[in-house]
GROMACS .gro file of C-alpha atoms in nm:
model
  100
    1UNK     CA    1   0.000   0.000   0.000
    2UNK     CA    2   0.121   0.308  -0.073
    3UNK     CA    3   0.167   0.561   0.277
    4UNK     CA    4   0.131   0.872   0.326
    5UNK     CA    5   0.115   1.166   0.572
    6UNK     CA    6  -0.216   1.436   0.646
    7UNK     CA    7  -0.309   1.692   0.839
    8UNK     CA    8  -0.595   1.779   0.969
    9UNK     CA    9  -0.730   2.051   1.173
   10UNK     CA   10  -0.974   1.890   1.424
   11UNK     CA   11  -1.176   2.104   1.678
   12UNK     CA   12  -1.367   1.830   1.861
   13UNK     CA   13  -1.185   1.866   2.185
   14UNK     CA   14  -1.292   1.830   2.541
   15UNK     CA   15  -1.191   1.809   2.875
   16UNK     CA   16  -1.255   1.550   3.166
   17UNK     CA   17  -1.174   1.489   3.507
   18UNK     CA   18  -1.181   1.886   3.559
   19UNK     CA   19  -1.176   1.995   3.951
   20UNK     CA   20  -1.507   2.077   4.084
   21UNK     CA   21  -1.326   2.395   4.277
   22UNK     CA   22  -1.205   2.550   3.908
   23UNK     CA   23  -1.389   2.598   3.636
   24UNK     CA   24  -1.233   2.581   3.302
   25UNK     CA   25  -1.250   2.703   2.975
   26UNK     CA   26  -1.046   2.610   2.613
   27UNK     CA   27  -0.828   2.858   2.491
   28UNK     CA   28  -0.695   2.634   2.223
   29UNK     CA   29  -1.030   2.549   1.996
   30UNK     CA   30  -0.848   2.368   1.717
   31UNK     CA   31  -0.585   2.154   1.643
   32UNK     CA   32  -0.331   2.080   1.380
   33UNK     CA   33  -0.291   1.702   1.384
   34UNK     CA   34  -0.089   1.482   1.189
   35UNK     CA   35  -0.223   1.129   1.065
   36UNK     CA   36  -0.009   0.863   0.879
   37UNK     CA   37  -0.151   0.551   0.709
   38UNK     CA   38  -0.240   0.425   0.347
   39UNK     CA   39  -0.306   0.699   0.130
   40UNK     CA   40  -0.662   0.535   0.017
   41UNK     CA   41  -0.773   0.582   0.418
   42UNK     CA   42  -0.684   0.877   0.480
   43UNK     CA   43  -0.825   1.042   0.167
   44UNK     CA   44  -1.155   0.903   0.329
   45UNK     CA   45  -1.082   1.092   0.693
   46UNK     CA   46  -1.221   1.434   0.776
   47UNK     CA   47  -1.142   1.605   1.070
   48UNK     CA   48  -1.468   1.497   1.229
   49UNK     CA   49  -1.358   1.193   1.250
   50UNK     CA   50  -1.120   1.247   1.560
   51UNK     CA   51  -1.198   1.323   1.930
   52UNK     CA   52  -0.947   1.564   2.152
   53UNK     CA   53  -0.966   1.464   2.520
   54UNK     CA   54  -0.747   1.656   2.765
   55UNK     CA   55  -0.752   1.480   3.116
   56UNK     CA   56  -0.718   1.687   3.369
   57UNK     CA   57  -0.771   1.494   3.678
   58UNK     CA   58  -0.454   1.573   3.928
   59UNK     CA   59  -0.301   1.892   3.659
   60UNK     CA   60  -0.489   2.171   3.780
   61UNK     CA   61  -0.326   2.351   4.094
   62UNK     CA   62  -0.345   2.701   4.078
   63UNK     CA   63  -0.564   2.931   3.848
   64UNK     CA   64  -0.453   3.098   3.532
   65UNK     CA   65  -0.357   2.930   3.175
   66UNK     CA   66  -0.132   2.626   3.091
   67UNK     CA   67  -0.079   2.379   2.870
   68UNK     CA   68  -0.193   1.996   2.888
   69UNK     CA   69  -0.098   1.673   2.702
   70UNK     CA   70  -0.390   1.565   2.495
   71UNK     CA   71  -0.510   1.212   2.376
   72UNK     CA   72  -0.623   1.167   2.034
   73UNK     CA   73  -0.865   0.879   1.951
   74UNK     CA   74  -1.001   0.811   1.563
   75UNK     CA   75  -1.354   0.701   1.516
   76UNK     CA   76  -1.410   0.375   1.511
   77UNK     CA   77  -1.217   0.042   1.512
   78UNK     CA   78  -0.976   0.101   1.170
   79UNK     CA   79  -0.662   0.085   1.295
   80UNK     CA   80  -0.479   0.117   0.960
   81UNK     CA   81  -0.375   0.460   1.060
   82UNK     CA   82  -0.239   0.655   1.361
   83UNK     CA   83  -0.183   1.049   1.469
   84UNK     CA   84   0.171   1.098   1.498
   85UNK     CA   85   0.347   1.315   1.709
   86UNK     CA   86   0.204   1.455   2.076
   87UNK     CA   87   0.018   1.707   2.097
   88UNK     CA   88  -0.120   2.005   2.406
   89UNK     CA   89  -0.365   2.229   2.447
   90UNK     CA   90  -0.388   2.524   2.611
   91UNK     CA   91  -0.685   2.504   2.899
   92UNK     CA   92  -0.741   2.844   3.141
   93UNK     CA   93  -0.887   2.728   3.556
   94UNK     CA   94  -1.073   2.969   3.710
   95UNK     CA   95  -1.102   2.906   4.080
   96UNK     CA   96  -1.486   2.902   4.175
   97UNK     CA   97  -1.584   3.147   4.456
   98UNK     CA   98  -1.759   2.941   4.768
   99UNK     CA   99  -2.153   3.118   4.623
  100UNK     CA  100  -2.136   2.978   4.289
   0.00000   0.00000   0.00000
């Protein structure tokens, strides 16, 4: 098969495991990924057809922005291909005030 090398610029992204004491907003609200595999799949990809999850659980100390290590999964159960490289996004925590 004849490989090959796309980008795509996904902006289904979303957080879990976010402390219930912050609340948190994306400042990143796209990424540039990059997915390898036979040329004949990936002409068939969109962007759609990748989820962004940023875990927070345990990151989140103090408020202000920072960067966290994302995990990229493709739709599905083809395997053929995989996002290369590792990617962040930038998240911003809010601490919550005790009325909210």
């Amino acid at each position: 098969a004849d490989y090959g090398k796309l980008d795509f610029s996904v902006s289904n992204i979303s957080v879990m495991n976010a402390p219930d004491n912050f609340d948190v907003e994306l400042i990143t609200d796209e990424l540039l990924i990059s997915v390898m595999g036979p040329s004949e799949e990936l002409s068939k990809l969109t962007a759609n057809d990748f989820f962004i999850t940023a875990d927070l659980f345990g990151k989140i100390q103090h408020e202000g922005s920072q960067d966290v290590t994302v995990t990229i999964q493709p739709k599905g159960n083809n395997k053929n291909y995989w996002v290369t490289g590792s990617y962040k996004i930038t998240i911003y925590a809010r601490e919550k005030t005790q009325e909210e």
